[in-house]
Coordinates of C-alpha atoms in Angstrom, one line a residue:
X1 CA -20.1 -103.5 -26.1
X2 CA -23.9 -102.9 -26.4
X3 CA -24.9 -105.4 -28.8
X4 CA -28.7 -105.8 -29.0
X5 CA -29.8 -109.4 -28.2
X6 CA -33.6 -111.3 -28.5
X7 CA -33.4 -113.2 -25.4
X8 CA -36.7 -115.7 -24.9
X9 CA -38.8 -115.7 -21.7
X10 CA -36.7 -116.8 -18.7
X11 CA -37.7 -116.0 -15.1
X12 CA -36.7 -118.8 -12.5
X13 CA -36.7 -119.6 -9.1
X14 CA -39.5 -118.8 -6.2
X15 CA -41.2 -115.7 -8.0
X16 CA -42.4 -116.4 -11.7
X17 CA -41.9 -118.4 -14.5
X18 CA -44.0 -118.4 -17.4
X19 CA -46.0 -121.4 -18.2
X20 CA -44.4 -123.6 -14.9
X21 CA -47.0 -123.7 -12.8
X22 CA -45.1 -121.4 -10.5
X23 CA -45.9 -117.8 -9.7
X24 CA -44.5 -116.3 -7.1
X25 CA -44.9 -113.0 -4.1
X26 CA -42.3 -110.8 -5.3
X27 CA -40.4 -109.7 -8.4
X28 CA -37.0 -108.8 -7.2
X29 CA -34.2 -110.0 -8.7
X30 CA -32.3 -113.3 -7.7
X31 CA -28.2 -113.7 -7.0
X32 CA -26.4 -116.4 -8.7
X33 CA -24.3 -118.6 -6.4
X34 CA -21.9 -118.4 -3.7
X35 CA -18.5 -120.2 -3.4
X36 CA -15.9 -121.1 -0.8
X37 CA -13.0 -122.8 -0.5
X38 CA -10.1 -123.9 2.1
X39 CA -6.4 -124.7 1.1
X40 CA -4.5 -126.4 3.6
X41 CA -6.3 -126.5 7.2
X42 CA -6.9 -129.5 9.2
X43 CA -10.8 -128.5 9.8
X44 CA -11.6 -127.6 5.9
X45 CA -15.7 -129.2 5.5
X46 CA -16.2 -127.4 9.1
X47 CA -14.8 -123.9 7.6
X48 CA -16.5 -124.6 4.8
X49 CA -20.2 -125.1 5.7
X50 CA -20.2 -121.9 8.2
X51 CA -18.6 -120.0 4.6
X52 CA -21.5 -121.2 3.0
X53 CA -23.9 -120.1 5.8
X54 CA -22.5 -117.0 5.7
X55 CA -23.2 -117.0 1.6
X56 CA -26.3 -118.4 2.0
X57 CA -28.3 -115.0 0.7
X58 CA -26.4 -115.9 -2.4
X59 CA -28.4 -119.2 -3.1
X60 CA -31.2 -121.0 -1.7
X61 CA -32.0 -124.1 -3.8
X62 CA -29.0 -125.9 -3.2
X63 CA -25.8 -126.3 -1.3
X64 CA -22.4 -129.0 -1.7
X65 CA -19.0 -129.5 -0.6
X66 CA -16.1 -131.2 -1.6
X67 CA -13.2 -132.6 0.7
X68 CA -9.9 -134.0 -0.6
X69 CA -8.0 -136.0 2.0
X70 CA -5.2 -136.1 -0.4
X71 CA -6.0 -139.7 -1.8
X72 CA -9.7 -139.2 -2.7
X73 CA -12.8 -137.0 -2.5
X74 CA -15.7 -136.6 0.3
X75 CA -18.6 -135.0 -1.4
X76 CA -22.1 -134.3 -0.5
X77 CA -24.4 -131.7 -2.4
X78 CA -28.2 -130.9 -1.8
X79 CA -31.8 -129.3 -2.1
X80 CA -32.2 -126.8 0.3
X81 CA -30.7 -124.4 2.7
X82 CA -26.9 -125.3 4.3
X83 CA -28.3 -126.4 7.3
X84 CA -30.4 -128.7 6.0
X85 CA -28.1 -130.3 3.4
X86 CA -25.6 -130.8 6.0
X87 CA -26.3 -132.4 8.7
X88 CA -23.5 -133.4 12.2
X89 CA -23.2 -136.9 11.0
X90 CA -22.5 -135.9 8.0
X91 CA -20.1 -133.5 7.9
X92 CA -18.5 -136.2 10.1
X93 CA -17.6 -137.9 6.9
X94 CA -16.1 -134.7 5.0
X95 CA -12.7 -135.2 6.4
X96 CA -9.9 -133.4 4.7
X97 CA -7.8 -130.1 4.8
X98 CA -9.0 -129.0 1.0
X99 CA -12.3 -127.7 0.2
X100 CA -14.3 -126.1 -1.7
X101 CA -18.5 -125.4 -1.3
X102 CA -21.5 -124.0 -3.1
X103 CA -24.4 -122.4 -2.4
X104 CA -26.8 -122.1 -5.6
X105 CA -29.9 -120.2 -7.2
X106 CA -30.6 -121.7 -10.8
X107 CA -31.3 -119.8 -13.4
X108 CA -30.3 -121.5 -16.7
X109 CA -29.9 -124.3 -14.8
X110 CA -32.7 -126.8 -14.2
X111 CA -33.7 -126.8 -10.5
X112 CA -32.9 -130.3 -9.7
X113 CA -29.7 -132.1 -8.2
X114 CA -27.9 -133.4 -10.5
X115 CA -27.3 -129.3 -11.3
X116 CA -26.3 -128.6 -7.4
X117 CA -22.2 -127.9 -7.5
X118 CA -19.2 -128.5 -6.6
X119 CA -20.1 -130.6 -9.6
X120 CA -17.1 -133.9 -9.5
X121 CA -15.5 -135.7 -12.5
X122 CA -12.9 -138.8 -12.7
X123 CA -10.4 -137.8 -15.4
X124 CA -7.0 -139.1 -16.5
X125 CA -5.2 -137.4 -14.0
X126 CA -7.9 -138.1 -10.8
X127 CA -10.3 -136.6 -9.6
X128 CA -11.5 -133.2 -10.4
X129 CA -14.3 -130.8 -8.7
X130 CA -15.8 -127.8 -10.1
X131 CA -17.9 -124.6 -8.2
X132 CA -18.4 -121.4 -10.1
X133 CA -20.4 -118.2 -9.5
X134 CA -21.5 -116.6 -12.7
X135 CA -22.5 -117.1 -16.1
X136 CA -20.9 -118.6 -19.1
X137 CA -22.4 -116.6 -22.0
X138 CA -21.1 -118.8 -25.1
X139 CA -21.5 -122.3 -23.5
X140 CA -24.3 -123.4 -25.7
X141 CA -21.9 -122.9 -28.4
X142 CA -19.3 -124.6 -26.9
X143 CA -21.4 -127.7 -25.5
X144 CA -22.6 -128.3 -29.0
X145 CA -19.3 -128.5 -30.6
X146 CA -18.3 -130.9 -27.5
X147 CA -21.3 -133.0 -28.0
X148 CA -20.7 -133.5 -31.4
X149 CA -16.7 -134.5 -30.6
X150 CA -18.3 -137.2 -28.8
X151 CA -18.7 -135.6 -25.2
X152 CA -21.8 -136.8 -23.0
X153 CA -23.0 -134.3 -20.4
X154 CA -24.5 -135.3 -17.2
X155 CA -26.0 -132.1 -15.8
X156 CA -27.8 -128.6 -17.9
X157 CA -25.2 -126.7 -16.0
X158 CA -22.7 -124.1 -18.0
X159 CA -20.1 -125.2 -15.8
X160 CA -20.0 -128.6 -16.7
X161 CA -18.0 -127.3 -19.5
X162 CA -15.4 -126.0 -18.0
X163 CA -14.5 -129.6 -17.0
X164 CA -14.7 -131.2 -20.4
X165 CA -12.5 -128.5 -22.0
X166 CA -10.1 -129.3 -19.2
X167 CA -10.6 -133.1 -19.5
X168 CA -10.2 -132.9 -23.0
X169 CA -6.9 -131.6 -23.1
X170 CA -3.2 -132.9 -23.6
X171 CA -1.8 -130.5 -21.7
X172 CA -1.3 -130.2 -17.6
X173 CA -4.2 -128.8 -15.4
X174 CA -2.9 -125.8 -15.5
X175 CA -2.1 -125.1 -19.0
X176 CA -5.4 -126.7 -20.1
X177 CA -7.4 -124.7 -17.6
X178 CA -5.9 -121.7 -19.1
X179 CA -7.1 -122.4 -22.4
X180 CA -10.4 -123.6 -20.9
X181 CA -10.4 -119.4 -19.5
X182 CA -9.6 -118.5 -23.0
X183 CA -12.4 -120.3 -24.6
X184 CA -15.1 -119.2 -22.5
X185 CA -17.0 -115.9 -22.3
X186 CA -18.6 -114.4 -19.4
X187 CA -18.6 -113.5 -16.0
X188 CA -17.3 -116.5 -13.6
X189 CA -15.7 -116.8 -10.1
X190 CA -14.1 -120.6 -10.0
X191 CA -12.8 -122.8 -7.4
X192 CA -11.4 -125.9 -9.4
X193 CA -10.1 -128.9 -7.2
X194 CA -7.9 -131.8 -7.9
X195 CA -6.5 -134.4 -5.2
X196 CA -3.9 -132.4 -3.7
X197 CA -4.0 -128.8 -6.1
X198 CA -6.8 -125.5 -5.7
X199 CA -7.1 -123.4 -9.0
X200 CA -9.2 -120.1 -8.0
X201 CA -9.9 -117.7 -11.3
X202 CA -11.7 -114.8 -12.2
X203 CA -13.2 -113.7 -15.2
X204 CA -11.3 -110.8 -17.5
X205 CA -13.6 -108.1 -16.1
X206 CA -13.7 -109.5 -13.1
X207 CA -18.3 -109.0 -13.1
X208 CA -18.3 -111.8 -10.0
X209 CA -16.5 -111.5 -6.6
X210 CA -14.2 -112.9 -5.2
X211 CA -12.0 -112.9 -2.6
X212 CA -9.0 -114.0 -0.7
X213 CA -8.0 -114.6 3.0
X214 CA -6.0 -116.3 5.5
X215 CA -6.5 -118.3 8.7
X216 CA -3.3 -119.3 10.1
X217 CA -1.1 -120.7 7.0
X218 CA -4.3 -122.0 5.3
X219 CA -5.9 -120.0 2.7
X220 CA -9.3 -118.9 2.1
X221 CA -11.6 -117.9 -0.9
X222 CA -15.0 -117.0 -1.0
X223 CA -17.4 -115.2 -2.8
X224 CA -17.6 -112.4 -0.4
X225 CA -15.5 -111.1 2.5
X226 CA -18.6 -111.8 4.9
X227 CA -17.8 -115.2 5.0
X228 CA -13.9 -114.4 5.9
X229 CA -15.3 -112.6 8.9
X230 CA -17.4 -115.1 9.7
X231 CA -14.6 -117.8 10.2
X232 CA -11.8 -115.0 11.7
X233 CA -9.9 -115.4 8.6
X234 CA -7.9 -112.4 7.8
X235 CA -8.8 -110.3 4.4
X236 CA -6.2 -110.4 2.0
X237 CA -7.4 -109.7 -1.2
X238 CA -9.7 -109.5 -4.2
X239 CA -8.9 -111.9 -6.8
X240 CA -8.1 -109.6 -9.8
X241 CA -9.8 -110.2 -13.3
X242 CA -7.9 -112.4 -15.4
X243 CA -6.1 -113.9 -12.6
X244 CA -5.4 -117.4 -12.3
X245 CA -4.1 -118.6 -8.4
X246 CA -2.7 -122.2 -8.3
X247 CA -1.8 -123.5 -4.9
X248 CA -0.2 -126.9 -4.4
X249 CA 2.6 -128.6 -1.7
X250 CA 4.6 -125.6 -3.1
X251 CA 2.4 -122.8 -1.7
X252 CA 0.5 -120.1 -3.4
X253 CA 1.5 -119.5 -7.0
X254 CA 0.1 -116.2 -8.9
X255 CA -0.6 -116.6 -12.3
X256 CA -3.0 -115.6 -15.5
X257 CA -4.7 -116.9 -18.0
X258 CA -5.2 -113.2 -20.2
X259 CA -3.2 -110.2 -19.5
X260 CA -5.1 -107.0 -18.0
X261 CA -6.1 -105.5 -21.2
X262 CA -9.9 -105.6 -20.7
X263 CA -11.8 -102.9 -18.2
X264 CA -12.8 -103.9 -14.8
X265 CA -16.5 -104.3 -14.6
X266 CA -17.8 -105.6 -11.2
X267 CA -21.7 -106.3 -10.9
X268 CA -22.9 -102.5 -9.9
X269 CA -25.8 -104.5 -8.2
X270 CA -23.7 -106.3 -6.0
X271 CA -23.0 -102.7 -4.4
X272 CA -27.0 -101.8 -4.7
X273 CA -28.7 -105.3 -3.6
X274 CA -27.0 -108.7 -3.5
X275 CA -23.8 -108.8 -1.5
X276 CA -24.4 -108.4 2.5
X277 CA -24.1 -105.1 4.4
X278 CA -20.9 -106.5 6.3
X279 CA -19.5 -107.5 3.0
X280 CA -16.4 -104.9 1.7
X281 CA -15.7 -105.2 -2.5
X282 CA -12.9 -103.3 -4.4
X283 CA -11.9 -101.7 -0.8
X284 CA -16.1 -100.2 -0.4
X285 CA -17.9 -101.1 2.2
X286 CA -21.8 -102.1 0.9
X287 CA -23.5 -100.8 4.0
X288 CA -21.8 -97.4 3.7
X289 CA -22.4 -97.2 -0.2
X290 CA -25.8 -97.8 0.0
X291 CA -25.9 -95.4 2.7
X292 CA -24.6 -93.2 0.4
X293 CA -26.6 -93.9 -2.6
X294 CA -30.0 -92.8 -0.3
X295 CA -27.9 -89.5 0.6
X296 CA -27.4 -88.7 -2.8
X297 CA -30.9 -89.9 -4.0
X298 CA -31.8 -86.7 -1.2
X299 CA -29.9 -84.4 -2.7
X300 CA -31.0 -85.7 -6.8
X301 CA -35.0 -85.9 -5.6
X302 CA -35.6 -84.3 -2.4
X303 CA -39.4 -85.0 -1.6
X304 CA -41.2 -83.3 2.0
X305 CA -42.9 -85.8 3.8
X306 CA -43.0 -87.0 7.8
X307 CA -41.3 -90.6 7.2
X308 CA -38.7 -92.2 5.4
X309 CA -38.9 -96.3 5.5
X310 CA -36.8 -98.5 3.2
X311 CA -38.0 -102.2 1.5
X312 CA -35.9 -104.9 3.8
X313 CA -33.7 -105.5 4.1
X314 CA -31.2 -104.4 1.4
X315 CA -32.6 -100.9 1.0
X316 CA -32.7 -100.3 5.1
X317 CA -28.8 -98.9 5.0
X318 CA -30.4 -96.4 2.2
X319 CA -33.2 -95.6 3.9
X320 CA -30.8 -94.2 6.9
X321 CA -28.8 -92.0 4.4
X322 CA -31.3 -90.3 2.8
X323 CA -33.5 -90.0 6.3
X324 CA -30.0 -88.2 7.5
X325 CA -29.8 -86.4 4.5
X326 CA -32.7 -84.7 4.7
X327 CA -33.6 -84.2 8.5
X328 CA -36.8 -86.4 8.3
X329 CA -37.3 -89.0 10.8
X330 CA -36.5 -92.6 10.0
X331 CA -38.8 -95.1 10.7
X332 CA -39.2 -99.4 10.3
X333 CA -42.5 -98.7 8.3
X334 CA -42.6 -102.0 7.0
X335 CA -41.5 -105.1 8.4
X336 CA -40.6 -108.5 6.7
X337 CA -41.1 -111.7 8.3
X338 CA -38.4 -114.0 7.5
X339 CA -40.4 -117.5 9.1
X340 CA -43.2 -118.0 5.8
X341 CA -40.5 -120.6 4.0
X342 CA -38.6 -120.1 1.0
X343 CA -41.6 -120.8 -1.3
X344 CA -45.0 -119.6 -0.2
X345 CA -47.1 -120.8 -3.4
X346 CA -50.8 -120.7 -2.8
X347 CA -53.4 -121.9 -6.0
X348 CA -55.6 -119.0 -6.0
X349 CA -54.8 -114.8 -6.9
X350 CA -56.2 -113.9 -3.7
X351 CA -54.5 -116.5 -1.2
X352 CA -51.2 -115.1 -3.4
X353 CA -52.3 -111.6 -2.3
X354 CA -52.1 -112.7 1.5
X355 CA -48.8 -114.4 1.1
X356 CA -47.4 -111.0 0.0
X357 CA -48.6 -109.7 3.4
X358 CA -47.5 -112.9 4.9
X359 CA -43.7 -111.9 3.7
X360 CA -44.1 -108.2 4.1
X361 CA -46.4 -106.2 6.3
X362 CA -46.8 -101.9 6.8
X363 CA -46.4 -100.7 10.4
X364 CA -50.0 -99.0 10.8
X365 CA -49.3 -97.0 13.6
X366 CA -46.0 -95.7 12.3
X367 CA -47.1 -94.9 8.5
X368 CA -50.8 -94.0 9.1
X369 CA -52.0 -90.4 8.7
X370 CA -47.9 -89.5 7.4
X371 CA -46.5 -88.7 3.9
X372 CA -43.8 -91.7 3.0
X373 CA -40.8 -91.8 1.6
X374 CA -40.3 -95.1 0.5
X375 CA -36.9 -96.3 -0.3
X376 CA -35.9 -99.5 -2.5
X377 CA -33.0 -100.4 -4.7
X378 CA -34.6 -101.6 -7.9
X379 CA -38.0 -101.9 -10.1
X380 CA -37.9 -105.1 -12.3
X381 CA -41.7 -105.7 -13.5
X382 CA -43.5 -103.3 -11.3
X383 CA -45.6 -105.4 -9.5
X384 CA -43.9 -105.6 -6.1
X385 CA -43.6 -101.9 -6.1
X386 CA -47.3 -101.7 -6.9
X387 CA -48.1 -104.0 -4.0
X388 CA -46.4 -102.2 -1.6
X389 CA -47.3 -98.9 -3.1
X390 CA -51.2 -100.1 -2.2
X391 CA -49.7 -101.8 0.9
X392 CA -48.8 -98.7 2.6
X393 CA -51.7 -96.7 1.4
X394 CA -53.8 -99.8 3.0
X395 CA -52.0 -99.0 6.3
X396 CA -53.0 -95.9 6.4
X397 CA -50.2 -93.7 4.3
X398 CA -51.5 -90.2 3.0
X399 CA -48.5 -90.1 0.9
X400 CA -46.1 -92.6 -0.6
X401 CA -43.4 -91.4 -2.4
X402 CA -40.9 -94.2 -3.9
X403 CA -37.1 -93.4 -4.0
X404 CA -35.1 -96.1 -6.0
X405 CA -31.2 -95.5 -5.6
X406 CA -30.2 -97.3 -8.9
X407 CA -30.8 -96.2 -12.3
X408 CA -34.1 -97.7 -13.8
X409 CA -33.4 -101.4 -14.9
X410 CA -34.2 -101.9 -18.5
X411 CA -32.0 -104.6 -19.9
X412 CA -31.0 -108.3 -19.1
X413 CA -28.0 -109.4 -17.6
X414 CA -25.9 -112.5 -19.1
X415 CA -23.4 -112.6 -16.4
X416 CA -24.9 -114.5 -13.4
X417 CA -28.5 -112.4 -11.9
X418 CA -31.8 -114.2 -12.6
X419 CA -33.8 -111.4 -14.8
X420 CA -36.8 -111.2 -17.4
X421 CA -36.6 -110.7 -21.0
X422 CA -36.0 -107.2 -21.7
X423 CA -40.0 -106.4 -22.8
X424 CA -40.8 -107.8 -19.3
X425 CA -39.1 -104.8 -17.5
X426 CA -41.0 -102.1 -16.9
X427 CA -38.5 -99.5 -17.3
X428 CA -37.6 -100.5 -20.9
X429 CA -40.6 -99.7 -22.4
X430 CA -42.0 -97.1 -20.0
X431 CA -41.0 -93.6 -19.2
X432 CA -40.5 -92.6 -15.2
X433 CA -44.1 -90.6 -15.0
X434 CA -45.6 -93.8 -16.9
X435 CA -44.2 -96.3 -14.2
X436 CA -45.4 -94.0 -11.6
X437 CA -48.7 -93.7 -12.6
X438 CA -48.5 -97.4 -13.2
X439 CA -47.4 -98.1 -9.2
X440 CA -49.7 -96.3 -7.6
X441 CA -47.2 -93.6 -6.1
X442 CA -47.4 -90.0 -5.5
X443 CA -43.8 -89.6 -7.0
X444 CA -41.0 -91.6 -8.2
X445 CA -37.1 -90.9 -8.9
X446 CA -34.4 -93.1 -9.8
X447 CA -30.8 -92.5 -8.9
X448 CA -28.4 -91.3 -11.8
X449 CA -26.0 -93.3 -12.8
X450 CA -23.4 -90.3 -12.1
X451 CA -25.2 -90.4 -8.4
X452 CA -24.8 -94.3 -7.9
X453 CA -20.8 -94.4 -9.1
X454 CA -20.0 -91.4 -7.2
X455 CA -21.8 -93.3 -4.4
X456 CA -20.2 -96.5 -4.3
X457 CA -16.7 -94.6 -4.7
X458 CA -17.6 -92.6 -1.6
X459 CA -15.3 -89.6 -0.4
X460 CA -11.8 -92.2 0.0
X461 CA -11.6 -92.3 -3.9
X462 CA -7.9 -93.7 -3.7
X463 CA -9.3 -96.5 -1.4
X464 CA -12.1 -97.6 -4.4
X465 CA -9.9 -100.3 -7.3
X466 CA -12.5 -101.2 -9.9
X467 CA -14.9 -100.2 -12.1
X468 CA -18.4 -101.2 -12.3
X469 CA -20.8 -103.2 -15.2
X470 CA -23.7 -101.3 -15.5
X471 CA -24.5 -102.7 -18.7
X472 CA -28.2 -103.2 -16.7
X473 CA -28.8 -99.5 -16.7
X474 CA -26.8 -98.3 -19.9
X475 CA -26.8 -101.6 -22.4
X476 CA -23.0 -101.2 -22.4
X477 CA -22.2 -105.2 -21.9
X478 CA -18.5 -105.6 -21.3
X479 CA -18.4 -108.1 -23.5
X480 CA -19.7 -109.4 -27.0
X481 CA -23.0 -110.7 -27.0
X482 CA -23.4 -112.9 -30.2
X483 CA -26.5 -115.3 -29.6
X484 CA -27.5 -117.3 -32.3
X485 CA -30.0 -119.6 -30.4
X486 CA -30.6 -120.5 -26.7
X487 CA -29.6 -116.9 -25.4
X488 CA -30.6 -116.8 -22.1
X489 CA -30.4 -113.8 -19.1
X490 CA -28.7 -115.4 -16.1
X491 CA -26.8 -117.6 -14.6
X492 CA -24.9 -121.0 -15.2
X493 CA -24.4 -122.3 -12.2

């Protein structure tokens, strides 16, 4: 679909929102959430928490965990970073051999706890706990015709309403989680929880990942196959769209909610910028894609120049491929110091303009006097292009020419990334010369959309099983868009 949608302001999280009070360093785009969870293993809250800190680049503002023991739930959610929410004594109290965990970024979600997931429920049948990745596109709708049925909400999160649909219902968990699937519109990952049952599901397009391993006879799902690797789990899986895994006392039962008659559409920018380098979705590998996307970004927009440095750390595999490409030197031009804190917010414009230099900083002696190829994955507003534009130039660059290996970004996303209104991004409004001009660069080129798909297939084409969303490039949403009021660009979680 490509239907046209007014969506208000709606920028959240460290970097800028409009009329908070907060205004932030950089203006790349945010990930969602992570989740993980643990069937059956004696030592499920331990497995969990290092899942989560392998998912952690996933979500910063919050982490949780739910244990069953069998008989009742161990739960303990968060502000902050996984290692901070959970502390030894703690997890000392998570005892249980089912799990599942969350590690969460707000973006249609308030930023406060009561938001921070696995989000937990008495109903008629027990307990229930529910962690998602992703977005819910018609939950307004649906929350308003629940509220006025007589349902009370306790948190602004979409995936509260998962639960009340569920709750709601005559029918089993299963059944009614199936219709719950049915209802909702979207791109979702869940982990749902009862005493003694683990539902995992994926949206019909499949726009968030997930997968599935194994570690011993338990089973394992997480958001990305990092966090398999992390625990020695064994890579099964991806969880396919539409797909709807119940595991009980009986084992592993495969099941779904909607039959595969919708197109696969993974998030193209988990391949370009969110998931980790070590990470492996629909059988690529993200480090070798990306490598791939600056080789063919070298072959699209070759440039001469004496250095080739990449934004860190997502556009560093990049950088490599189109240095190799093209014969010129590599070089760590710029280096980013990960030690200034989640939220460096200063009161004044210029104490703002040393915190970017606080979180990034040009190599002088490596840039200085030399013509630069500067690689990143994406332009949202402009401005952190700009800065480092000027940063480099500062440092001493005769030349800095700015390679982005996606297509330019001109429309919101509705299924789980943090991003502006549409007539905030620069490349809906502005042609490529205009946002040149408008960074401070000697030239800038954008990969082509042909160029990034070919890229993320690589040469094993039979190897590569989905298809992509690129509805951030092309306005081509996978699926209707009918906003009536409260639209919002983001996530649910």
């Amino acid at each position: 679909m490509s239907d046209e949608v007014s969506v208000p302001k709606f920028w959240t999280g460290d970097y800028y929102n409009e009329g908070s009070g907060k205004e932030g360093l950089f203006d790349k785009l945010k990930e969602e959430c992570g989740v993980f969870g643990v069937y059956r293993h004696p030592e499920a809250a331990s497995l969990s928490y290092y899942g989560l800190h392998a998912l952690q680049h996933r979500g910063e503002e919050s982490a949780g965990m739910c244990v069953s023991d069998g008989n009742e739930f161990h739960y303990h959610r968060g502000m902050g970073l996984v290692k901070e929410v959970f502390t030894k004594d703690l997890m000392a109290t998570l005892t249980g051999d089912i799990s599942i965990g969350h590690v969460r970024y707000s973006t249609s979600g308030d930023s406060k706890l009561t938001n921070a997931q696995p989000l937990v429920f008495k109903y008629r049948d027990g307990d229930l706990a529910v962690a998602t990745n992703g977005n819910i596109v018609n939950a307004p709708e649906i929350r308003k015709e629940l509220e006025q049925s007589g349902s009370i909400f306790q948190t602004t999160s979409d995936t509260e309403v998962i639960a009340h649909l569920i709750a709601r219902s005559s029918k089993d968990l299963v059944e009614a989680a199936k219709d719950a699937f049915r209802r909702i519109v979207g791109g979702y990952a869940f982990l749902i929880m009862t005493n003694d049952r683990l539902l995992v599901a994926s949206d019909p397009h499949g726009l968030r990942p997930l997968t599935m391993g194994k570690l011993g006879d338990a089973y394992i799902f997480a958001s990305e196959t990092c966090a398999l690797e992390t625990i020695g789990a064994e890579l099964i899986r991806d969880i396919e769209p539409g797909e709807l895994l119940i595991l009980d006392e009986d084992g592993l039962h495969e099941d779904r909610f909607e039959e595969q008659k919708h197109r696969k559409a993974l998030c193209a920018m988990e391949y370009i910028y969110f998931a980790r380098p070590d990470s492996d979705m629909n059988g690529s590998n993200q480090h070798a894609a990306r490598k791939r996307m600056g080789s063919q970004m070298a072959l699209e927009s070759f440039v001469d120049a004496d250095v080739v440095t990449g934004v860190p750390d997502s556009s560093i595999s990049a950088a490599i491929g189109y240095a190799e490409q093209t014969g010129i030197p590599y070089e760590l031009g710029m280096i980013k110091n990960k030690y200034t804190g989640r939220t460096f917010i200063q009161p004044s414009q210029e104490l703002r303009e040393q915190g970017v230099k606080m979180k990034l900083s040009a190599v002088r002696r490596v840039v200085e006097g030399k013509r630069v190829v500067m690689i990143d994955d994406s332009i949202v507003r402009g401005t952190t292009s700009r800065r480092i534009v000027n940063m480099l130039r500062d440092a001493g660059a005769t030349e800095v020419h700015v390679r982005i290996t996606s297509p330019p970004f001109k429309n919101p996303c509705f299924y789980g990334i943090d991003t502006p209104n549409r007539d905030e991004l620069i490349a809906s409004s502005r042609s490529v010369e205009e946002i040149c001009r408008e960074i401070n660069a000697d030239s800038l080129s954008f990969l082509s959309p042909e160029g990034l798909i070919a890229s993320i297939k690589g040469n094993h084409q039979d190897e590569y099983k989905g298809g992509l969303c690129l509805a951030c490039f092309d306005n081509d949403y996978p699926t209707t868009l009918n906003f009536k009021e409260g639209a919002k660009a983001g996530c649910g979680c």
